[in-house]
PDB file of N, CA, C and O in Angstrom:
ATOM      1  N   MET A   1       0.817  -1.190   0.000  1.00 63.00           N
ATOM      2  CA  MET A   1       0.000   0.000   0.000  1.00 63.00           C
ATOM      3  C   MET A   1       0.867   1.262   0.000  1.00 63.00           C
ATOM      4  O   MET A   1       0.652   2.163  -0.793  1.00 63.00           O
ATOM      5  N   TYR A   2       1.849   1.309   0.882  1.00 79.00           N
ATOM      6  CA  TYR A   2       2.703   2.494   0.977  1.00 79.00           C
ATOM      7  C   TYR A   2       3.672   2.603  -0.197  1.00 79.00           C
ATOM      8  O   TYR A   2       4.213   3.667  -0.447  1.00 79.00           O
ATOM      9  N   GLU A   3       3.857   1.501  -0.893  1.00 83.00           N
ATOM     10  CA  GLU A   3       4.805   1.502  -2.005  1.00 83.00           C
ATOM     11  C   GLU A   3       4.428   2.552  -3.055  1.00 83.00           C
ATOM     12  O   GLU A   3       5.304   3.198  -3.621  1.00 83.00           O
ATOM     13  N   ILE A   4       3.167   2.734  -3.291  1.00 89.00           N
ATOM     14  CA  ILE A   4       2.713   3.726  -4.283  1.00 89.00           C
ATOM     15  C   ILE A   4       3.104   5.128  -3.839  1.00 89.00           C
ATOM     16  O   ILE A   4       3.529   5.948  -4.656  1.00 89.00           O
ATOM     17  N   PHE A   5       2.989   5.420  -2.549  1.00 90.00           N
ATOM     18  CA  PHE A   5       3.373   6.737  -2.034  1.00 90.00           C
ATOM     19  C   PHE A   5       4.883   6.953  -2.159  1.00 90.00           C
ATOM     20  O   PHE A   5       5.337   8.036  -2.539  1.00 90.00           O
ATOM     21  N   ILE A   6       5.629   5.922  -1.830  1.00 89.00           N
ATOM     22  CA  ILE A   6       7.081   6.013  -1.935  1.00 89.00           C
ATOM     23  C   ILE A   6       7.494   6.172  -3.394  1.00 89.00           C
ATOM     24  O   ILE A   6       8.350   6.999  -3.722  1.00 89.00           O
ATOM     25  N   GLN A   7       6.878   5.406  -4.261  1.00 92.00           N
ATOM     26  CA  GLN A   7       7.178   5.500  -5.689  1.00 92.00           C
ATOM     27  C   GLN A   7       6.916   6.914  -6.208  1.00 92.00           C
ATOM     28  O   GLN A   7       7.733   7.464  -6.949  1.00 92.00           O
ATOM     29  N   ASN A   8       5.807   7.505  -5.810  1.00 95.00           N
ATOM     30  CA  ASN A   8       5.499   8.878  -6.229  1.00 95.00           C
ATOM     31  C   ASN A   8       6.501   9.867  -5.667  1.00 95.00           C
ATOM     32  O   ASN A   8       6.899  10.820  -6.346  1.00 95.00           O
ATOM     33  N   TYR A   9       6.918   9.665  -4.434  1.00 94.00           N
ATOM     34  CA  TYR A   9       7.917  10.544  -3.828  1.00 94.00           C
ATOM     35  C   TYR A   9       9.242  10.437  -4.582  1.00 94.00           C
ATOM     36  O   TYR A   9       9.865  11.453  -4.911  1.00 94.00           O
ATOM     37  N   ILE A  10       9.669   9.231  -4.858  1.00 95.00           N
ATOM     38  CA  ILE A  10      10.932   9.008  -5.568  1.00 95.00           C
ATOM     39  C   ILE A  10      10.868   9.606  -6.967  1.00 95.00           C
ATOM     40  O   ILE A  10      11.831  10.207  -7.445  1.00 95.00           O
ATOM     41  N   ARG A  11       9.748   9.480  -7.617  1.00 96.00           N
ATOM     42  CA  ARG A  11       9.577  10.040  -8.960  1.00 96.00           C
ATOM     43  C   ARG A  11       9.794  11.557  -8.943  1.00 96.00           C
ATOM     44  O   ARG A  11      10.357  12.113  -9.874  1.00 96.00           O
ATOM     45  N   LYS A  12       9.359  12.217  -7.873  1.00 97.00           N
ATOM     46  CA  LYS A  12       9.467  13.674  -7.771  1.00 97.00           C
ATOM     47  C   LYS A  12      10.758  14.131  -7.106  1.00 97.00           C
ATOM     48  O   LYS A  12      11.045  15.326  -7.074  1.00 97.00           O
ATOM     49  N   LEU A  13      11.530  13.211  -6.567  1.00 97.00           N
ATOM     50  CA  LEU A  13      12.755  13.534  -5.853  1.00 97.00           C
ATOM     51  C   LEU A  13      13.730  14.281  -6.761  1.00 97.00           C
ATOM     52  O   LEU A  13      13.929  13.904  -7.917  1.00 97.00           O
ATOM     53  N   THR A  14      14.326  15.325  -6.225  1.00 98.00           N
ATOM     54  CA  THR A  14      15.305  16.113  -6.978  1.00 98.00           C
ATOM     55  C   THR A  14      16.662  16.047  -6.292  1.00 98.00           C
ATOM     56  O   THR A  14      16.759  15.644  -5.117  1.00 98.00           O
ATOM     57  N   LYS A  15      17.664  16.479  -7.001  1.00 98.00           N
ATOM     58  CA  LYS A  15      18.998  16.548  -6.399  1.00 98.00           C
ATOM     59  C   LYS A  15      19.002  17.542  -5.247  1.00 98.00           C
ATOM     60  O   LYS A  15      19.704  17.343  -4.258  1.00 98.00           O
ATOM     61  N   GLU A  16      18.216  18.583  -5.371  1.00 98.00           N
ATOM     62  CA  GLU A  16      18.113  19.572  -4.292  1.00 98.00           C
ATOM     63  C   GLU A  16      17.558  18.929  -3.012  1.00 98.00           C
ATOM     64  O   GLU A  16      17.995  19.262  -1.908  1.00 98.00           O
ATOM     65  N   ASP A  17      16.614  18.006  -3.148  1.00 97.00           N
ATOM     66  CA  ASP A  17      16.089  17.278  -1.984  1.00 97.00           C
ATOM     67  C   ASP A  17      17.196  16.480  -1.297  1.00 97.00           C
ATOM     68  O   ASP A  17      17.269  16.440  -0.064  1.00 97.00           O
ATOM     69  N   ILE A  18      18.044  15.863  -2.098  1.00 97.00           N
ATOM     70  CA  ILE A  18      19.156  15.086  -1.542  1.00 97.00           C
ATOM     71  C   ILE A  18      20.136  16.013  -0.833  1.00 97.00           C
ATOM     72  O   ILE A  18      20.601  15.714   0.277  1.00 97.00           O
ATOM     73  N   ILE A  19      20.434  17.139  -1.444  1.00 97.00           N
ATOM     74  CA  ILE A  19      21.333  18.120  -0.830  1.00 97.00           C
ATOM     75  C   ILE A  19      20.768  18.584   0.512  1.00 97.00           C
ATOM     76  O   ILE A  19      21.494  18.658   1.508  1.00 97.00           O
ATOM     77  N   ASN A  20      19.483  18.888   0.557  1.00 97.00           N
ATOM     78  CA  ASN A  20      18.852  19.341   1.805  1.00 97.00           C
ATOM     79  C   ASN A  20      18.937  18.280   2.894  1.00 97.00           C
ATOM     80  O   ASN A  20      19.224  18.589   4.051  1.00 97.00           O
ATOM     81  N   PHE A  21      18.671  17.040   2.535  1.00 96.00           N
ATOM     82  CA  PHE A  21      18.771  15.950   3.505  1.00 96.00           C
ATOM     83  C   PHE A  21      20.206  15.815   4.003  1.00 96.00           C
ATOM     84  O   PHE A  21      20.441  15.688   5.213  1.00 96.00           O
ATOM     85  N   CYS A  22      21.151  15.844   3.089  1.00 95.00           N
ATOM     86  CA  CYS A  22      22.562  15.709   3.473  1.00 95.00           C
ATOM     87  C   CYS A  22      23.001  16.851   4.377  1.00 95.00           C
ATOM     88  O   CYS A  22      23.755  16.625   5.328  1.00 95.00           O
ATOM     89  N   ASN A  23      22.529  18.038   4.103  1.00 95.00           N
ATOM     90  CA  ASN A  23      22.866  19.172   4.961  1.00 95.00           C
ATOM     91  C   ASN A  23      22.355  18.955   6.383  1.00 95.00           C
ATOM     92  O   ASN A  23      23.052  19.256   7.349  1.00 95.00           O
ATOM     93  N   LYS A  24      21.151  18.416   6.513  1.00 95.00           N
ATOM     94  CA  LYS A  24      20.582  18.147   7.838  1.00 95.00           C
ATOM     95  C   LYS A  24      21.360  17.067   8.576  1.00 95.00           C
ATOM     96  O   LYS A  24      21.404  17.054   9.801  1.00 95.00           O
ATOM     97  N   GLU A  25      21.955  16.158   7.814  1.00 92.00           N
ATOM     98  CA  GLU A  25      22.709  15.052   8.408  1.00 92.00           C
ATOM     99  C   GLU A  25      24.215  15.329   8.459  1.00 92.00           C
ATOM    100  O   GLU A  25      24.996  14.436   8.756  1.00 92.00           O
ATOM    101  N   ASN A  26      24.605  16.559   8.145  1.00 91.00           N
ATOM    102  CA  ASN A  26      26.016  16.956   8.147  1.00 91.00           C
ATOM    103  C   ASN A  26      26.877  16.100   7.212  1.00 91.00           C
ATOM    104  O   ASN A  26      27.961  15.653   7.580  1.00 91.00           O
ATOM    105  N   ILE A  27      26.363  15.890   6.016  1.00 93.00           N
ATOM    106  CA  ILE A  27      27.081  15.140   4.993  1.00 93.00           C
ATOM    107  C   ILE A  27      27.410  16.098   3.855  1.00 93.00           C
ATOM    108  O   ILE A  27      26.531  16.794   3.355  1.00 93.00           O
ATOM    109  N   GLU A  28      28.663  16.100   3.482  1.00 93.00           N
ATOM    110  CA  GLU A  28      29.073  16.900   2.337  1.00 93.00           C
ATOM    111  C   GLU A  28      29.322  15.964   1.163  1.00 93.00           C
ATOM    112  O   GLU A  28      30.154  15.061   1.254  1.00 93.00           O
ATOM    113  N   LEU A  29      28.582  16.174   0.088  1.00 95.00           N
ATOM    114  CA  LEU A  29      28.756  15.373  -1.122  1.00 95.00           C
ATOM    115  C   LEU A  29      29.478  16.182  -2.183  1.00 95.00           C
ATOM    116  O   LEU A  29      29.222  17.376  -2.337  1.00 95.00           O
ATOM    117  N   THR A  30      30.338  15.501  -2.916  1.00 97.00           N
ATOM    118  CA  THR A  30      30.893  16.130  -4.104  1.00 97.00           C
ATOM    119  C   THR A  30      29.791  16.111  -5.169  1.00 97.00           C
ATOM    120  O   THR A  30      28.781  15.401  -5.027  1.00 97.00           O
ATOM    121  N   ASP A  31      29.996  16.865  -6.235  1.00 97.00           N
ATOM    122  CA  ASP A  31      29.014  16.850  -7.328  1.00 97.00           C
ATOM    123  C   ASP A  31      28.862  15.445  -7.910  1.00 97.00           C
ATOM    124  O   ASP A  31      27.757  15.009  -8.224  1.00 97.00           O
ATOM    125  N   GLU A  32      29.967  14.739  -8.019  1.00 97.00           N
ATOM    126  CA  GLU A  32      29.933  13.372  -8.546  1.00 97.00           C
ATOM    127  C   GLU A  32      29.160  12.444  -7.600  1.00 97.00           C
ATOM    128  O   GLU A  32      28.351  11.629  -8.048  1.00 97.00           O
ATOM    129  N   GLU A  33      29.387  12.572  -6.305  1.00 97.00           N
ATOM    130  CA  GLU A  33      28.663  11.740  -5.332  1.00 97.00           C
ATOM    131  C   GLU A  33      27.172  12.056  -5.346  1.00 97.00           C
ATOM    132  O   GLU A  33      26.342  11.149  -5.206  1.00 97.00           O
ATOM    133  N   LEU A  34      26.829  13.307  -5.523  1.00 97.00           N
ATOM    134  CA  LEU A  34      25.427  13.684  -5.623  1.00 97.00           C
ATOM    135  C   LEU A  34      24.782  13.012  -6.830  1.00 97.00           C
ATOM    136  O   LEU A  34      23.684  12.451  -6.720  1.00 97.00           O
ATOM    137  N   ASP A  35      25.457  13.040  -7.956  1.00 97.00           N
ATOM    138  CA  ASP A  35      24.933  12.379  -9.158  1.00 97.00           C
ATOM    139  C   ASP A  35      24.756  10.885  -8.931  1.00 97.00           C
ATOM    140  O   ASP A  35      23.736  10.301  -9.305  1.00 97.00           O
ATOM    141  N   ILE A  36      25.740  10.274  -8.298  1.00 97.00           N
ATOM    142  CA  ILE A  36      25.675   8.833  -8.017  1.00 97.00           C
ATOM    143  C   ILE A  36      24.521   8.524  -7.069  1.00 97.00           C
ATOM    144  O   ILE A  36      23.741   7.594  -7.312  1.00 97.00           O
ATOM    145  N   ALA A  37      24.405   9.295  -5.995  1.00 95.00           N
ATOM    146  CA  ALA A  37      23.316   9.073  -5.036  1.00 95.00           C
ATOM    147  C   ALA A  37      21.962   9.214  -5.718  1.00 95.00           C
ATOM    148  O   ALA A  37      21.062   8.381  -5.520  1.00 95.00           O
ATOM    149  N   TYR A  38      21.809  10.230  -6.521  1.00 97.00           N
ATOM    150  CA  TYR A  38      20.544  10.473  -7.226  1.00 97.00           C
ATOM    151  C   TYR A  38      20.194   9.290  -8.128  1.00 97.00           C
ATOM    152  O   TYR A  38      19.070   8.788  -8.087  1.00 97.00           O
ATOM    153  N   ILE A  39      21.159   8.833  -8.903  1.00 96.00           N
ATOM    154  CA  ILE A  39      20.924   7.700  -9.811  1.00 96.00           C
ATOM    155  C   ILE A  39      20.564   6.438  -9.035  1.00 96.00           C
ATOM    156  O   ILE A  39      19.609   5.737  -9.380  1.00 96.00           O
ATOM    157  N   TYR A  40      21.307   6.152  -7.966  1.00 95.00           N
ATOM    158  CA  TYR A  40      21.058   4.931  -7.206  1.00 95.00           C
ATOM    159  C   TYR A  40      19.712   4.970  -6.481  1.00 95.00           C
ATOM    160  O   TYR A  40      19.017   3.962  -6.411  1.00 95.00           O
ATOM    161  N   ILE A  41      19.354   6.106  -5.945  1.00 94.00           N
ATOM    162  CA  ILE A  41      18.051   6.214  -5.279  1.00 94.00           C
ATOM    163  C   ILE A  41      16.936   6.001  -6.292  1.00 94.00           C
ATOM    164  O   ILE A  41      15.994   5.247  -6.043  1.00 94.00           O
ATOM    165  N   LYS A  42      17.022   6.647  -7.423  1.00 96.00           N
ATOM    166  CA  LYS A  42      15.988   6.530  -8.454  1.00 96.00           C
ATOM    167  C   LYS A  42      15.891   5.103  -8.992  1.00 96.00           C
ATOM    168  O   LYS A  42      14.792   4.603  -9.237  1.00 96.00           O
ATOM    169  N   LYS A  43      17.040   4.462  -9.163  1.00 94.00           N
ATOM    170  CA  LYS A  43      17.072   3.149  -9.803  1.00 94.00           C
ATOM    171  C   LYS A  43      16.826   1.988  -8.835  1.00 94.00           C
ATOM    172  O   LYS A  43      16.190   1.000  -9.194  1.00 94.00           O
ATOM    173  N   TYR A  44      17.317   2.111  -7.606  1.00 92.00           N
ATOM    174  CA  TYR A  44      17.316   0.967  -6.689  1.00 92.00           C
ATOM    175  C   TYR A  44      16.484   1.161  -5.432  1.00 92.00           C
ATOM    176  O   TYR A  44      16.654   0.412  -4.468  1.00 92.00           O
ATOM    177  N   TRP A  45      15.566   2.081  -5.396  1.00 91.00           N
ATOM    178  CA  TRP A  45      14.828   2.348  -4.167  1.00 91.00           C
ATOM    179  C   TRP A  45      14.082   1.119  -3.665  1.00 91.00           C
ATOM    180  O   TRP A  45      14.002   0.887  -2.464  1.00 91.00           O
ATOM    181  N   LYS A  46      13.556   0.309  -4.565  1.00 89.00           N
ATOM    182  CA  LYS A  46      12.823  -0.889  -4.122  1.00 89.00           C
ATOM    183  C   LYS A  46      13.750  -1.885  -3.438  1.00 89.00           C
ATOM    184  O   LYS A  46      13.361  -2.518  -2.451  1.00 89.00           O
ATOM    185  N   GLU A  47      14.946  -2.039  -3.961  1.00 87.00           N
ATOM    186  CA  GLU A  47      15.902  -2.958  -3.348  1.00 87.00           C
ATOM    187  C   GLU A  47      16.288  -2.494  -1.948  1.00 87.00           C
ATOM    188  O   GLU A  47      16.442  -3.304  -1.050  1.00 87.00           O
ATOM    189  N   PHE A  48      16.427  -1.187  -1.764  1.00 85.00           N
ATOM    190  CA  PHE A  48      16.747  -0.668  -0.436  1.00 85.00           C
ATOM    191  C   PHE A  48      15.617  -0.943   0.550  1.00 85.00           C
ATOM    192  O   PHE A  48      15.851  -1.161   1.725  1.00 85.00           O
ATOM    193  N   LEU A  49      14.393  -0.941   0.074  1.00 82.00           N
ATOM    194  CA  LEU A  49      13.245  -1.146   0.962  1.00 82.00           C
ATOM    195  C   LEU A  49      12.907  -2.603   1.190  1.00 82.00           C
ATOM    196  O   LEU A  49      12.496  -2.970   2.284  1.00 82.00           O
ATOM    197  N   LYS A  50      13.046  -3.433   0.182  1.00 75.00           N
ATOM    198  CA  LYS A  50      12.502  -4.780   0.271  1.00 75.00           C
ATOM    199  C   LYS A  50      13.531  -5.894   0.340  1.00 75.00           C
ATOM    200  O   LYS A  50      13.208  -7.002   0.712  1.00 75.00           O
ATOM    201  N   LYS A  51      14.740  -5.618  -0.069  1.00 77.00           N
ATOM    202  CA  LYS A  51      15.734  -6.680  -0.151  1.00 77.00           C
ATOM    203  C   LYS A  51      16.975  -6.301   0.638  1.00 77.00           C
ATOM    204  O   LYS A  51      17.080  -5.223   1.191  1.00 77.00           O
ATOM    205  N   ASP A  52      17.909  -7.205   0.619  1.00 83.00           N
ATOM    206  CA  ASP A  52      19.209  -6.938   1.229  1.00 83.00           C
ATOM    207  C   ASP A  52      20.023  -6.124   0.226  1.00 83.00           C
ATOM    208  O   ASP A  52      20.389  -6.635  -0.833  1.00 83.00           O
ATOM    209  N   PRO A  53      20.322  -4.864   0.546  1.00 89.00           N
ATOM    210  CA  PRO A  53      21.020  -4.013  -0.419  1.00 89.00           C
ATOM    211  C   PRO A  53      22.547  -4.104  -0.348  1.00 89.00           C
ATOM    212  O   PRO A  53      23.240  -3.233  -0.861  1.00 89.00           O
ATOM    213  N   SER A  54      23.083  -5.162   0.259  1.00 90.00           N
ATOM    214  CA  SER A  54      24.538  -5.236   0.437  1.00 90.00           C
ATOM    215  C   SER A  54      25.287  -5.205  -0.894  1.00 90.00           C
ATOM    216  O   SER A  54      26.356  -4.606  -0.983  1.00 90.00           O
ATOM    217  N   ASN A  55      24.732  -5.814  -1.948  1.00 92.00           N
ATOM    218  CA  ASN A  55      25.416  -5.771  -3.241  1.00 92.00           C
ATOM    219  C   ASN A  55      25.425  -4.351  -3.817  1.00 92.00           C
ATOM    220  O   ASN A  55      26.381  -3.948  -4.469  1.00 92.00           O
ATOM    221  N   ILE A  56      24.390  -3.584  -3.547  1.00 93.00           N
ATOM    222  CA  ILE A  56      24.343  -2.189  -3.993  1.00 93.00           C
ATOM    223  C   ILE A  56      25.369  -1.373  -3.210  1.00 93.00           C
ATOM    224  O   ILE A  56      26.115  -0.571  -3.785  1.00 93.00           O
ATOM    225  N   PHE A  57      25.419  -1.577  -1.904  1.00 94.00           N
ATOM    226  CA  PHE A  57      26.404  -0.875  -1.096  1.00 94.00           C
ATOM    227  C   PHE A  57      27.836  -1.238  -1.506  1.00 94.00           C
ATOM    228  O   PHE A  57      28.708  -0.376  -1.533  1.00 94.00           O
ATOM    229  N   ASN A  58      28.067  -2.499  -1.825  1.00 94.00           N
ATOM    230  CA  ASN A  58      29.402  -2.913  -2.276  1.00 94.00           C
ATOM    231  C   ASN A  58      29.786  -2.193  -3.565  1.00 94.00           C
ATOM    232  O   ASN A  58      30.943  -1.797  -3.741  1.00 94.00           O
ATOM    233  N   ASP A  59      28.849  -2.037  -4.457  1.00 94.00           N
ATOM    234  CA  ASP A  59      29.093  -1.309  -5.700  1.00 94.00           C
ATOM    235  C   ASP A  59      29.381   0.169  -5.413  1.00 94.00           C
ATOM    236  O   ASP A  59      30.295   0.759  -5.986  1.00 94.00           O
ATOM    237  N   LEU A  60      28.601   0.745  -4.512  1.00 94.00           N
ATOM    238  CA  LEU A  60      28.788   2.151  -4.152  1.00 94.00           C
ATOM    239  C   LEU A  60      30.130   2.405  -3.476  1.00 94.00           C
ATOM    240  O   LEU A  60      30.722   3.470  -3.631  1.00 94.00           O
ATOM    241  N   LYS A  61      30.603   1.430  -2.743  1.00 94.00           N
ATOM    242  CA  LYS A  61      31.847   1.583  -1.990  1.00 94.00           C
ATOM    243  C   LYS A  61      33.011   1.977  -2.894  1.00 94.00           C
ATOM    244  O   LYS A  61      33.910   2.695  -2.474  1.00 94.00           O
ATOM    245  N   ASN A  62      32.974   1.528  -4.134  1.00 92.00           N
ATOM    246  CA  ASN A  62      34.043   1.825  -5.080  1.00 92.00           C
ATOM    247  C   ASN A  62      33.822   3.132  -5.846  1.00 92.00           C
ATOM    248  O   ASN A  62      34.675   3.517  -6.634  1.00 92.00           O
ATOM    249  N   LYS A  63      32.692   3.788  -5.607  1.00 96.00           N
ATOM    250  CA  LYS A  63      32.350   4.973  -6.387  1.00 96.00           C
ATOM    251  C   LYS A  63      32.331   6.266  -5.581  1.00 96.00           C
ATOM    252  O   LYS A  63      32.282   7.342  -6.156  1.00 96.00           O
ATOM    253  N   ILE A  64      32.327   6.146  -4.257  1.00 96.00           N
ATOM    254  CA  ILE A  64      32.253   7.339  -3.408  1.00 96.00           C
ATOM    255  C   ILE A  64      33.365   7.301  -2.359  1.00 96.00           C
ATOM    256  O   ILE A  64      33.963   6.250  -2.124  1.00 96.00           O
ATOM    257  N   ARG A  65      33.614   8.426  -1.737  1.00 96.00           N
ATOM    258  CA  ARG A  65      34.654   8.513  -0.710  1.00 96.00           C
ATOM    259  C   ARG A  65      34.294   7.645   0.504  1.00 96.00           C
ATOM    260  O   ARG A  65      33.110   7.472   0.811  1.00 96.00           O
ATOM    261  N   PRO A  66      35.304   7.126   1.182  1.00 96.00           N
ATOM    262  CA  PRO A  66      35.042   6.285   2.360  1.00 96.00           C
ATOM    263  C   PRO A  66      34.209   6.986   3.439  1.00 96.00           C
ATOM    264  O   PRO A  66      33.346   6.355   4.056  1.00 96.00           O
ATOM    265  N   THR A  67      34.448   8.265   3.673  1.00 94.00           N
ATOM    266  CA  THR A  67      33.669   8.972   4.696  1.00 94.00           C
ATOM    267  C   THR A  67      32.192   9.046   4.309  1.00 94.00           C
ATOM    268  O   THR A  67      31.321   8.875   5.155  1.00 94.00           O
ATOM    269  N   THR A  68      31.935   9.282   3.037  1.00 95.00           N
ATOM    270  CA  THR A  68      30.551   9.337   2.553  1.00 95.00           C
ATOM    271  C   THR A  68      29.910   7.953   2.645  1.00 95.00           C
ATOM    272  O   THR A  68      28.772   7.815   3.088  1.00 95.00           O
ATOM    273  N   TYR A  69      30.654   6.945   2.244  1.00 95.00           N
ATOM    274  CA  TYR A  69      30.155   5.569   2.304  1.00 95.00           C
ATOM    275  C   TYR A  69      29.807   5.187   3.743  1.00 95.00           C
ATOM    276  O   TYR A  69      28.730   4.644   4.011  1.00 95.00           O
ATOM    277  N   ASN A  70      30.697   5.466   4.672  1.00 95.00           N
ATOM    278  CA  ASN A  70      30.447   5.112   6.073  1.00 95.00           C
ATOM    279  C   ASN A  70      29.227   5.820   6.624  1.00 95.00           C
ATOM    280  O   ASN A  70      28.436   5.229   7.371  1.00 95.00           O
ATOM    281  N   LYS A  71      29.058   7.067   6.269  1.00 94.00           N
ATOM    282  CA  LYS A  71      27.880   7.816   6.725  1.00 94.00           C
ATOM    283  C   LYS A  71      26.613   7.230   6.110  1.00 94.00           C
ATOM    284  O   LYS A  71      25.574   7.129   6.777  1.00 94.00           O
ATOM    285  N   MET A  72      26.691   6.817   4.855  1.00 92.00           N
ATOM    286  CA  MET A  72      25.543   6.210   4.184  1.00 92.00           C
ATOM    287  C   MET A  72      25.125   4.916   4.888  1.00 92.00           C
ATOM    288  O   MET A  72      23.938   4.690   5.129  1.00 92.00           O
ATOM    289  N   ILE A  73      26.094   4.102   5.231  1.00 92.00           N
ATOM    290  CA  ILE A  73      25.812   2.854   5.948  1.00 92.00           C
ATOM    291  C   ILE A  73      25.206   3.167   7.317  1.00 92.00           C
ATOM    292  O   ILE A  73      24.226   2.528   7.738  1.00 92.00           O
ATOM    293  N   GLU A  74      25.773   4.126   7.994  1.00 93.00           N
ATOM    294  CA  GLU A  74      25.267   4.535   9.307  1.00 93.00           C
ATOM    295  C   GLU A  74      23.796   4.970   9.214  1.00 93.00           C
ATOM    296  O   GLU A  74      22.967   4.566  10.033  1.00 93.00           O
ATOM    297  N   LEU A  75      23.471   5.768   8.224  1.00 91.00           N
ATOM    298  CA  LEU A  75      22.087   6.230   8.053  1.00 91.00           C
ATOM    299  C   LEU A  75      21.155   5.088   7.662  1.00 91.00           C
ATOM    300  O   LEU A  75      20.020   5.023   8.127  1.00 91.00           O
ATOM    301  N   TYR A  76      21.636   4.179   6.826  1.00 89.00           N
ATOM    302  CA  TYR A  76      20.816   3.030   6.459  1.00 89.00           C
ATOM    303  C   TYR A  76      20.485   2.204   7.702  1.00 89.00           C
ATOM    304  O   TYR A  76      19.330   1.820   7.911  1.00 89.00           O
ATOM    305  N   GLU A  77      21.475   1.959   8.525  1.00 88.00           N
ATOM    306  CA  GLU A  77      21.257   1.199   9.759  1.00 88.00           C
ATOM    307  C   GLU A  77      20.280   1.929  10.686  1.00 88.00           C
ATOM    308  O   GLU A  77      19.444   1.294  11.329  1.00 88.00           O
ATOM    309  N   LYS A  78      20.388   3.232  10.731  1.00 88.00           N
ATOM    310  CA  LYS A  78      19.517   4.037  11.583  1.00 88.00           C
ATOM    311  C   LYS A  78      18.054   3.957  11.139  1.00 88.00           C
ATOM    312  O   LYS A  78      17.148   3.852  11.962  1.00 88.00           O
ATOM    313  N   TYR A  79      17.829   3.997   9.836  1.00 82.00           N
ATOM    314  CA  TYR A  79      16.464   4.091   9.319  1.00 82.00           C
ATOM    315  C   TYR A  79      15.866   2.773   8.833  1.00 82.00           C
ATOM    316  O   TYR A  79      14.673   2.713   8.541  1.00 82.00           O
ATOM    317  N   LYS A  80      16.640   1.704   8.771  1.00 80.00           N
ATOM    318  CA  LYS A  80      16.100   0.457   8.227  1.00 80.00           C
ATOM    319  C   LYS A  80      15.020  -0.158   9.116  1.00 80.00           C
ATOM    320  O   LYS A  80      14.209  -0.943   8.636  1.00 80.00           O
ATOM    321  N   CYS A  81      14.956   0.247  10.363  1.00 77.00           N
ATOM    322  CA  CYS A  81      13.922  -0.295  11.249  1.00 77.00           C
ATOM    323  C   CYS A  81      12.517   0.096  10.765  1.00 77.00           C
ATOM    324  O   CYS A  81      11.546  -0.577  11.084  1.00 77.00           O
ATOM    325  N   TYR A  82      12.418   1.111   9.956  1.00 73.00           N
ATOM    326  CA  TYR A  82      11.104   1.555   9.449  1.00 73.00           C
ATOM    327  C   TYR A  82      10.595   0.672   8.308  1.00 73.00           C
ATOM    328  O   TYR A  82       9.444   0.779   7.916  1.00 73.00           O
ATOM    329  N   LYS A  83      11.445  -0.206   7.795  1.00 68.00           N
ATOM    330  CA  LYS A  83      11.031  -1.108   6.710  1.00 68.00           C
ATOM    331  C   LYS A  83       9.829  -1.951   7.123  1.00 68.00           C
ATOM    332  O   LYS A  83       8.976  -2.261   6.312  1.00 68.00           O
ATOM    333  N   LYS A  84       9.783  -2.333   8.376  1.00 67.00           N
ATOM    334  CA  LYS A  84       8.716  -3.225   8.836  1.00 67.00           C
ATOM    335  C   LYS A  84       7.332  -2.568   8.766  1.00 67.00           C
ATOM    336  O   LYS A  84       6.316  -3.243   8.801  1.00 67.00           O
ATOM    337  N   TYR A  85       7.298  -1.262   8.650  1.00 65.00           N
ATOM    338  CA  TYR A  85       6.027  -0.549   8.567  1.00 65.00           C
ATOM    339  C   TYR A  85       5.524  -0.395   7.132  1.00 65.00           C
ATOM    340  O   TYR A  85       4.445   0.127   6.905  1.00 65.00           O
ATOM    341  N   LEU A  86       6.323  -0.828   6.189  1.00 63.00           N
ATOM    342  CA  LEU A  86       5.947  -0.658   4.781  1.00 63.00           C
ATOM    343  C   LEU A  86       5.235  -1.856   4.230  1.00 63.00           C
ATOM    344  O   LEU A  86       5.387  -2.929   4.546  1.00 63.00           O
TER     345      LEU A  86
END
């Protein structure tokens, strides 16, 4: 049921939305990391919600700075508990 709402949100998601979220979480992204994050969120959002995204994270590990990667993992761990409500 909630998947439709999430899908609509992701469809409307902009790079500016990602920048705003990162600013709130004290994350600084390079322009390249922003592009990568935007593409991965748009393309793999279902995998992040419904499956084990470790293969996606492994792929990302080689594309972004270690500090950004570690913060991403930290945030995923923080928010993954909400998956059970979807």
